[in-house]
Coordinates of C-alpha atoms and ligand atoms in Angstrom, one line a residue:
M698 CA 11.3 9.5 -12.0
R699 CA 12.8 6.2 -12.9
L700 CA 11.2 2.9 -11.8
Y701 CA 12.2 -0.7 -12.4
D702 CA 10.1 -2.4 -15.0
T703 CA 9.5 -6.1 -14.3
K704 CA 8.9 -6.8 -18.0
E705 CA 11.9 -5.0 -19.4
Q706 CA 14.0 -5.8 -16.4
E707 CA 15.5 -2.4 -16.2
K708 CA 14.8 1.0 -14.8
L709 CA 12.7 3.1 -17.1
E710 CA 11.8 6.8 -17.1
V711 CA 8.1 7.1 -16.0
K712 CA 6.3 8.8 -18.8
P713 CA 2.8 10.3 -19.1
A714 CA 0.3 8.3 -21.1
A715 CA -1.3 9.6 -24.3
S716 CA -3.8 11.4 -22.0
G717 CA -0.9 13.7 -20.9
T718 CA -0.9 12.6 -17.3
I719 CA 0.9 9.8 -15.6
D720 CA -2.0 7.3 -15.2
I721 CA -1.4 4.8 -12.5
Y722 CA -3.4 1.6 -11.7
C723 CA -2.8 -0.4 -8.6
C724 CA -4.4 -3.7 -7.9
G725 CA -6.4 -3.3 -4.8
P726 CA -7.5 -5.6 -1.9
T727 CA -9.9 -8.4 -1.8
V728 CA -12.2 -7.3 1.0
Y729 CA -12.9 -10.5 2.9
R730 CA -10.6 -9.8 5.8
F731 CA -8.4 -7.1 7.4
A732 CA -5.5 -6.2 5.2
H733 CA -2.2 -7.3 6.8
V734 CA 0.9 -5.0 7.0
G735 CA 2.4 -6.9 4.0
N736 CA -0.5 -5.7 1.9
M737 CA 0.0 -2.3 3.3
R738 CA 3.7 -2.3 2.1
T739 CA 2.5 -2.9 -1.4
F740 CA -0.2 -0.1 -1.1
L741 CA 2.5 2.3 0.2
L742 CA 4.4 1.8 -3.0
G743 CA 1.7 3.7 -4.9
D744 CA 1.8 6.5 -2.3
L745 CA 5.6 6.9 -2.5
I746 CA 5.4 7.1 -6.3
R747 CA 2.7 9.8 -6.2
R748 CA 4.6 11.8 -3.6
T749 CA 7.7 11.7 -5.7
L750 CA 5.8 12.7 -8.9
R751 CA 4.2 15.5 -6.9
A752 CA 7.5 16.8 -5.7
E753 CA 8.8 16.7 -9.3
G754 CA 5.8 18.8 -10.4
Q755 CA 4.3 16.0 -12.5
N756 CA 0.6 15.4 -13.0
Y757 CA -0.8 12.0 -12.2
R758 CA -4.1 10.1 -11.7
Y759 CA -4.4 7.0 -9.5
I760 CA -7.1 4.3 -9.5
Q761 CA -7.2 1.3 -7.2
N762 CA -9.9 -1.4 -7.5
I763 CA -11.8 -3.1 -4.7
T764 CA -12.3 -6.8 -5.4
D765 CA -15.6 -7.7 -3.7
V766 CA -16.6 -10.7 -5.9
G767 CA -15.0 -13.4 -8.0
H768 CA -11.6 -13.9 -6.2
L769 CA -11.5 -17.6 -5.6
N770 CA -9.8 -19.3 -2.7
D771 CA -6.8 -21.7 -3.0
D772 CA -8.7 -24.2 -0.9
V773 CA -11.4 -26.4 -2.5
N774 CA -14.7 -27.3 -0.9
I775 CA -16.2 -30.8 -0.6
E776 CA -17.4 -30.7 -4.2
G777 CA -13.9 -30.0 -5.3
L778 CA -14.7 -26.4 -6.2
A779 CA -12.7 -23.3 -5.3
E780 CA -14.8 -21.0 -3.2
D781 CA -15.2 -17.3 -3.6
K782 CA -13.2 -15.7 -0.7
I783 CA -16.0 -13.3 0.2
L784 CA -18.8 -15.9 0.1
A785 CA -16.7 -18.2 2.3
Q786 CA -16.1 -15.5 4.8
A787 CA -19.8 -14.5 4.8
K788 CA -20.7 -18.1 5.5
L789 CA -18.2 -18.2 8.4
E790 CA -19.4 -14.9 9.9
Q791 CA -23.1 -15.7 9.0
K792 CA -23.5 -12.4 7.3
D793 CA -24.6 -11.1 4.0
P794 CA -21.6 -11.2 1.6
F795 CA -22.1 -7.5 0.6
D796 CA -22.0 -6.5 4.3
I797 CA -18.8 -8.5 4.7
A798 CA -17.3 -6.7 1.7
R799 CA -18.4 -3.2 2.9
F800 CA -17.1 -3.9 6.4
Y801 CA -13.6 -4.9 5.3
E802 CA -13.5 -2.1 2.6
R803 CA -14.1 0.5 5.4
A804 CA -11.3 -1.2 7.4
F805 CA -9.0 -1.0 4.4
H806 CA -9.6 2.8 4.2
Q807 CA -8.9 3.2 7.9
D808 CA -5.6 1.3 7.5
L809 CA -4.6 3.5 4.6
A810 CA -5.3 6.6 6.6
A811 CA -3.3 5.2 9.6
L812 CA -0.3 4.9 7.3
N813 CA -0.9 8.3 5.8
I814 CA -1.3 6.7 2.3
L815 CA -2.7 9.3 -0.1
P816 CA -6.2 8.3 -1.3
A817 CA -6.8 7.2 -4.9
D818 CA -8.9 9.3 -7.3
A819 CA -11.4 6.4 -7.4
Y820 CA -11.9 3.0 -5.8
P821 CA -14.1 1.1 -8.3
K822 CA -15.7 -2.0 -7.0
A823 CA -16.0 -5.2 -9.1
S824 CA -19.6 -5.7 -8.1
E825 CA -20.4 -2.2 -9.5
S826 CA -18.5 -2.7 -12.7
I827 CA -20.3 -5.7 -14.1
S828 CA -21.5 -4.0 -17.3
L829 CA -17.9 -2.8 -18.0
I830 CA -16.7 -6.4 -17.5
T831 CA -19.4 -8.0 -19.7
D832 CA -18.9 -5.4 -22.4
L833 CA -15.2 -6.2 -22.4
I834 CA -15.9 -10.0 -22.5
A835 CA -18.2 -9.4 -25.5
Q836 CA -15.5 -7.5 -27.2
L837 CA -13.0 -10.3 -26.6
I838 CA -15.4 -12.9 -28.0
Y839 CA -15.9 -10.7 -31.0
L840 CA -12.1 -10.5 -31.5
G841 CA -11.8 -14.3 -31.3
A842 CA -9.9 -14.3 -28.0
A843 CA -12.6 -15.7 -25.8
Y844 CA -15.1 -18.5 -26.0
Q845 CA -17.9 -20.1 -24.0
G846 CA -17.0 -23.6 -22.7
A847 CA -19.2 -26.6 -22.4
D848 CA -19.7 -25.7 -18.7
G849 CA -21.3 -22.4 -19.6
S850 CA -18.3 -20.3 -18.4
L851 CA -16.4 -17.9 -20.7
Y852 CA -12.7 -18.4 -21.1
F853 CA -9.8 -16.4 -22.5
A854 CA -8.1 -18.3 -25.3
V855 CA -4.5 -17.7 -24.3
R856 CA -3.1 -19.1 -27.6
S857 CA -4.7 -16.1 -29.3
F858 CA -2.2 -13.8 -27.6
K859 CA 1.3 -14.5 -28.8
S860 CA 3.4 -12.6 -26.3
Y861 CA 1.8 -14.2 -23.2
G862 CA 4.3 -14.5 -20.4
A863 CA 6.4 -11.4 -21.2
I864 CA 6.1 -9.9 -17.7
S865 CA 7.1 -12.9 -15.7
H866 CA 9.2 -14.4 -18.5
N867 CA 7.2 -17.5 -18.7
T868 CA 6.3 -18.9 -22.0
L869 CA 3.4 -21.1 -22.8
D870 CA 5.8 -23.9 -23.8
Q871 CA 7.4 -23.7 -20.4
L872 CA 4.1 -24.0 -18.6
R873 CA 3.6 -27.7 -18.5
A874 CA 0.2 -29.0 -19.4
G875 CA -1.7 -29.8 -16.2
H876 CA 0.5 -27.5 -14.1
R877 CA -1.8 -25.7 -11.8
F878 CA -0.9 -22.1 -12.2
D879 CA -4.3 -20.7 -11.6
I880 CA -7.3 -21.9 -9.7
D881 CA -8.7 -24.2 -12.3
E882 CA -11.1 -26.3 -10.2
G883 CA -14.5 -26.0 -11.6
E884 CA -13.1 -24.7 -14.9
S885 CA -13.9 -27.9 -16.7
G886 CA -15.1 -26.3 -19.9
K887 CA -11.8 -24.8 -21.0
L888 CA -10.1 -26.0 -24.1
F889 CA -6.5 -25.4 -23.1
H890 CA -4.9 -25.8 -19.7
A891 CA -3.6 -22.2 -19.6
D892 CA -6.9 -20.6 -20.5
W893 CA -8.7 -18.8 -17.7
A894 CA -12.3 -18.0 -16.8
L895 CA -13.5 -14.5 -17.6
W896 CA -17.0 -15.2 -16.5
K897 CA -18.1 -18.1 -14.4
A898 CA -21.4 -19.8 -14.8
A899 CA -23.1 -20.1 -11.4
A900 CA -25.5 -22.5 -9.8
A901 CA -29.0 -21.0 -9.4
N902 CA -28.8 -20.7 -5.6
R903 CA -25.4 -18.9 -5.5
E904 CA -25.2 -15.3 -4.1
M905 CA -23.6 -12.4 -5.8
T906 CA -24.5 -13.4 -9.4
W907 CA -25.7 -11.3 -12.4
P908 CA -27.6 -12.2 -15.6
T909 CA -25.8 -11.9 -18.9
P910 CA -26.6 -13.0 -22.5
W911 CA -24.4 -16.1 -21.7
G912 CA -26.3 -17.1 -18.6
V913 CA -26.2 -16.2 -14.9
G914 CA -22.8 -16.0 -13.3
F915 CA -20.0 -13.9 -11.8
P916 CA -16.8 -12.4 -13.1
G917 CA -13.4 -14.0 -12.9
W918 CA -10.8 -12.0 -10.9
H919 CA -8.4 -11.1 -13.7
I920 CA -11.0 -9.4 -16.0
E921 CA -12.1 -6.7 -13.5
C922 CA -8.7 -5.0 -13.5
S923 CA -8.6 -4.9 -17.3
A924 CA -12.2 -3.6 -17.5
M925 CA -11.5 -0.9 -14.9
S926 CA -8.2 0.3 -16.2
L927 CA -9.6 0.5 -19.8
H928 CA -12.6 2.5 -18.4
Y929 CA -10.6 5.0 -16.4
F930 CA -7.6 5.2 -18.7
P931 CA -8.8 4.5 -22.2
Q932 CA -5.6 6.0 -23.6
G933 CA -3.4 3.6 -21.8
V934 CA -1.8 3.1 -18.4
S935 CA 1.6 4.5 -17.5
L936 CA 2.3 2.4 -14.4
H937 CA 0.6 -0.7 -13.2
L938 CA 1.4 -1.7 -9.7
G939 CA 1.0 -4.7 -7.4
G940 CA 2.8 -7.1 -5.1
I941 CA 5.3 -9.5 -6.8
D942 CA 3.0 -12.4 -6.5
L943 CA 0.6 -10.7 -8.9
R944 CA 3.2 -10.8 -11.7
F945 CA 1.9 -14.2 -12.7
P946 CA -0.8 -15.2 -13.5
H947 CA -2.8 -12.1 -12.6
H948 CA -0.8 -9.5 -14.5
E949 CA 0.0 -11.7 -17.4
N950 CA -3.8 -12.3 -17.8
E951 CA -4.6 -8.7 -17.4
R952 CA -2.0 -7.8 -20.0
A953 CA -3.4 -10.3 -22.5
Q954 CA -7.0 -9.1 -22.0
S955 CA -6.2 -5.4 -22.3
N956 CA -3.7 -5.7 -25.1
V957 CA -6.1 -7.8 -27.2
A958 CA -9.0 -5.4 -26.5
T959 CA -6.9 -2.3 -27.5
N960 CA -4.6 -3.9 -30.0
S961 CA -1.8 -2.1 -28.3
E962 CA 0.8 -2.5 -25.5
F963 CA -1.8 -1.1 -23.1
V964 CA 0.5 -0.7 -20.0
E965 CA 3.7 1.1 -20.3
Q966 CA 5.4 -0.1 -17.2
W967 CA 4.8 -2.9 -14.7
V968 CA 6.1 -2.2 -11.2
H969 CA 6.1 -4.8 -8.4
G970 CA 6.8 -4.6 -4.7
E971 CA 8.6 -7.5 -3.0
H972 CA 7.1 -9.4 -0.1
L973 CA 7.2 -8.6 3.5
L974 CA 8.3 -11.4 5.8
F975 CA 7.5 -11.5 9.5
N976 CA 10.0 -13.3 11.7
G977 CA 11.6 -14.8 8.6
R978 CA 8.5 -16.1 6.8
K979 CA 6.3 -14.6 4.1
M980 CA 3.4 -12.9 5.8
A981 CA 0.3 -14.9 4.9
K982 CA -2.9 -16.0 6.6
S983 CA -2.0 -19.6 5.7
A984 CA 1.4 -19.3 7.5
G985 CA -0.3 -18.0 10.6
N986 CA 2.1 -15.0 10.9
V987 CA -0.1 -12.2 9.9
L988 CA 0.3 -8.7 11.5
H989 CA -2.3 -6.0 11.2
V990 CA -2.1 -2.2 11.7
S991 CA -4.4 -2.7 14.8
D992 CA -1.7 -5.0 16.4
L993 CA 0.7 -2.0 16.5
V994 CA -1.9 0.3 17.9
A995 CA -2.6 -2.3 20.6
R996 CA 1.0 -2.1 21.6
K997 CA 0.9 1.7 21.6
I998 CA 3.1 1.9 18.6
D999 CA 2.4 4.6 16.1
P1000 CA 1.4 2.9 12.8
L1001 CA 3.7 5.5 11.0
A1002 CA 6.6 3.6 12.7
L1003 CA 5.8 0.9 10.1
R1004 CA 6.0 3.5 7.4
F1005 CA 9.3 4.6 8.7
L1006 CA 10.6 1.0 8.6
F1007 CA 9.3 0.5 5.0
L1008 CA 11.1 3.7 4.0
E1009 CA 14.3 2.3 5.3
N1010 CA 14.1 -0.7 3.1
H1011 CA 14.0 -0.7 -0.7
Y1012 CA 10.6 -1.8 -2.1
R1013 CA 12.2 -4.4 -4.4
T1014 CA 13.9 -6.3 -1.6
Q1015 CA 12.3 -8.8 0.6
M1016 CA 12.1 -7.3 4.0
N1017 CA 11.9 -9.1 7.3
L1018 CA 9.8 -7.5 10.0
T1019 CA 10.3 -8.2 13.7
W1020 CA 8.9 -6.5 16.8
E1021 CA 12.4 -5.2 17.6
S1022 CA 12.7 -3.5 14.3
I1023 CA 9.2 -1.9 14.6
E1024 CA 10.0 -0.7 18.1
A1025 CA 13.4 0.8 17.0
A1026 CA 11.6 2.6 14.1
D1027 CA 9.0 3.9 16.6
T1028 CA 11.8 5.3 18.9
T1029 CA 13.6 7.1 16.0
L1030 CA 10.3 8.5 14.7
K1031 CA 9.5 9.9 18.1
R1032 CA 13.0 11.3 18.5
W1033 CA 12.7 13.1 15.1
R1034 CA 9.3 14.6 16.1
K1035 CA 10.6 15.8 19.4
K1036 CA 13.6 17.4 17.7
V1037 CA 11.5 19.0 15.0
A1038 CA 9.3 20.4 17.8
A1039 CA 12.3 21.6 19.8
W1040 CA 14.4 23.0 16.9
P1041 CA 13.9 26.7 16.4
K1042 CA 11.8 28.0 13.5
E1043 CA 12.7 30.3 10.6
G1044 CA 15.4 28.3 9.1
V1045 CA 16.0 27.7 5.4
V1046 CA 15.8 24.4 3.6
R1047 CA 19.3 23.1 2.8
P1048 CA 19.2 22.3 -0.9
E1049 CA 22.3 20.0 -0.8
Y1050 CA 20.2 17.7 1.4
L1051 CA 16.7 18.2 -0.1
A1052 CA 17.9 17.8 -3.7
K1053 CA 19.7 14.5 -2.8
I1054 CA 16.6 13.2 -1.0
L1055 CA 14.4 13.9 -4.0
E1056 CA 17.0 12.4 -6.3
S1057 CA 17.0 9.2 -4.2
F1058 CA 13.2 9.0 -4.4
S1059 CA 13.3 9.7 -8.1
D1060 CA 15.8 6.9 -8.7
D1061 CA 13.6 3.9 -8.3
L1062 CA 12.4 4.9 -4.9
D1063 CA 15.8 4.6 -3.1
T1064 CA 14.1 5.7 0.1
A1065 CA 16.7 3.9 2.2
S1066 CA 19.4 6.3 1.0
A1067 CA 17.1 9.2 1.7
M1068 CA 16.6 8.0 5.3
L1069 CA 20.3 7.6 5.8
L1070 CA 20.9 11.2 4.6
L1071 CA 18.3 12.5 7.1
R1072 CA 20.0 10.6 9.9
K1073 CA 23.2 12.3 8.8
L1074 CA 21.6 15.7 8.8
E1075 CA 20.2 15.1 12.2
R1076 CA 23.7 14.7 13.6
E1077 CA 25.4 17.3 11.4
D1078 CA 27.0 20.0 13.5
S1079 CA 27.7 22.4 10.6
V1080 CA 24.0 22.8 9.9
S1081 CA 22.0 25.0 12.2
E1082 CA 19.0 23.5 14.1
N1083 CA 16.7 26.0 12.3
D1084 CA 17.8 24.7 8.9
K1085 CA 17.6 21.2 10.0
R1086 CA 14.0 21.8 11.0
A1087 CA 13.1 23.5 7.7
T1088 CA 14.7 20.7 5.8
F1089 CA 13.1 17.9 7.7
I1090 CA 9.6 19.5 7.3
V1091 CA 9.9 19.8 3.6
A1092 CA 11.4 16.3 3.2
D1093 CA 8.4 15.0 5.2
E1094 CA 6.2 15.8 2.1
L1095 CA 7.9 12.8 0.6
L1096 CA 8.2 10.7 3.7
G1097 CA 4.7 11.2 5.0
L1098 CA 5.8 10.7 8.7
E1099 CA 4.0 13.7 10.2
L1100 CA 7.2 15.0 11.7
E1101 CA 5.5 18.2 12.8
R1102 CA 3.0 16.2 14.9
A1103 CA 3.5 17.0 18.6
E1104 CA 4.0 13.8 20.5
V1105 CA 1.4 13.2 23.2
V1106 CA 3.7 12.6 26.2
E1107 CA 2.2 10.5 28.9
I1108 CA 3.3 11.6 32.3
S1109 CA 2.5 10.2 35.6
E1110 CA 0.0 11.8 38.0
E1111 CA 2.9 12.7 40.4
I1112 CA 4.7 14.7 37.7
Q1113 CA 1.5 16.4 36.7
E1114 CA 1.0 17.3 40.3
L1115 CA 4.5 18.9 40.5
I1116 CA 3.8 20.8 37.3
N1117 CA 0.5 22.1 38.6
E1118 CA 2.2 23.1 41.9
R1119 CA 4.8 25.0 40.2
A1120 CA 2.2 26.9 38.2
K1121 CA 0.5 27.8 41.4
A1122 CA 3.8 28.9 43.1
R1123 CA 4.6 31.1 40.1
A1124 CA 1.1 32.7 40.1
A1125 CA 1.6 33.4 43.8
K1126 CA 5.0 35.0 43.0
D1127 CA 6.6 32.5 45.3
W1128 CA 9.9 32.5 43.3
Q1129 CA 11.8 30.3 45.7
R1130 CA 9.3 27.5 45.7
S1131 CA 8.8 27.8 41.9
D1132 CA 12.6 27.4 41.4
E1133 CA 12.8 24.4 43.7
L1134 CA 10.0 22.8 41.7
R1135 CA 11.7 23.6 38.4
Q1136 CA 14.8 21.9 39.6
A1137 CA 12.9 18.9 41.0
L1138 CA 11.2 18.5 37.6
A1139 CA 14.5 18.9 35.7
A1140 CA 16.0 16.1 37.8
I1141 CA 13.4 13.7 36.5
G1142 CA 13.7 14.9 32.8
V1143 CA 10.9 17.5 32.6
E1144 CA 12.1 20.9 31.4
V1145 CA 9.9 23.8 32.5
S1146 CA 10.2 27.2 30.8
D1147 CA 8.3 30.4 31.3
G1148 CA 7.0 32.5 28.5
P1149 CA 4.5 35.4 28.0
E1150 CA 1.6 32.8 27.9
G1151 CA 2.7 31.2 31.2
Q1152 CA 4.6 28.1 32.0
S1153 CA 5.2 25.3 29.5
W1154 CA 7.1 22.1 29.8
R1155 CA 8.6 19.3 27.7
T1156 CA 10.3 16.0 28.3
R1157 CA 13.9 15.5 27.5
Ligands
AMP822 P1 -4.9 -9.3 -1.7 O1 -5.8 -8.5 -0.9 O2 -4.5 -10.6 -1.1 O3 -5.3 -9.5 -3.1 O4 -3.5 -8.6 -1.8 C1 -3.4 -7.2 -1.9 C2 -1.9 -6.8 -2.4 O5 -1.0 -7.2 -1.3 C3 -1.5 -7.5 -3.6 O6 -0.8 -6.5 -4.4 C4 -0.5 -8.5 -3.1 O7 0.5 -8.8 -4.1 C5 0.1 -7.8 -1.9 N1 0.7 -8.7 -0.9 C6 0.2 -9.9 -0.5 N2 1.0 -10.4 0.5 C7 2.1 -9.6 0.6 C8 3.2 -9.6 1.5 N3 3.5 -10.5 2.4 N4 4.1 -8.5 1.3 C9 3.8 -7.5 0.5 N5 2.8 -7.5 -0.3 C10 1.9 -8.5 -0.3
ZN823 ZN1 -5.4 -6.4 -10.8

């Protein structure tokens, strides 16, 4: 499989790490609110990569973290300090911050399941990885890359890491002094403007804090991903994933921390998904145009319609979502399921289609081409329906659209009444009446057929 590497700015062959497996780390959600469908597009990226590797017969491992402490808000409170997103939400909902985190973490897993996203091998939580984090900070201090500021917080000394900026192609000279490229309120103790907090000293009454040799506090956001990826994949990471906004500063900071700690280029490839827009604007809580998986369910739209739509767009292009496009995807998805249910069994997979579909996935997830090919196959007269069915079903291991799922067709009470009446007429061997009812149902789009197990029906 080849994937575009943000750092090298070209497609590279995905290679196993020194461990012998393709070790993948994907930055996970901050669990202080429901994930929006933009977040889900980024999480789908990791699923599609794994499905492709699986189809290629490659071994992989996949870790995604849960940020449940230490991710600060962009907004500042009255003291001019950035607030922890989870603590702020806990205050708002008047709940315990850990309850808030667990609640939104559960919701995140439900959303993943609704989109058929393969689960990770582990979902380490920041709050349960504190000793990994403090051990790593101690190591960075020992290596001369971190220091304690006058405010008691611990900072990474960015000038100790010469290739800072290589992922996003920023250099320290380009980053103006005083330019706010990270949440630096409350980071008064740092010695250089581009340094960032690894551990924040906390006031005595703050919730979610831990004791350390350097005082009571809580971890910064960037350090948790380095600590977790080093813990799970000590021999290096093959692919590190996230949304494009994480490229800088989050991934630059992670790279600096992990590379210094291991004295190596710890991550082989950095892969980023582009943003999802809704009605032409970036989907963000602050923009007020956030869409959740539950909003689709409320409109009786299968969440997998969203997956269908994401597959039709390349992950590296900005994609604009509208209700019209979601509904169109839902219609096509239902049509495919109906056809798969109606097409006869015992066909053979057509390699000329399947091989091309896998090739498209393997070529930097060109899922859009794969979807076009399936639309072509759907219409292709020279391929038997049996073979179409077999090919669609095997392709679905890559697509994850549950094409074999029988649609629950909602029919009116009147139609159900006619169906029941026909079953009765048939049981009473009243063939004339049963034929009349069959025709009446056919006229309104319900096809009735008789088999050894009795009468069955489907909508056209
Ligand atoms: P968060 O929970 O805000 O830390 O975000 C989780 C993931 O979603 C990160 O990888 C972000 O880069 C990604 N993300 C945030 N907004 C969008 C968006 N509008 N479209 C696609 N991905 C996004
Ligand atoms: Zn991360």
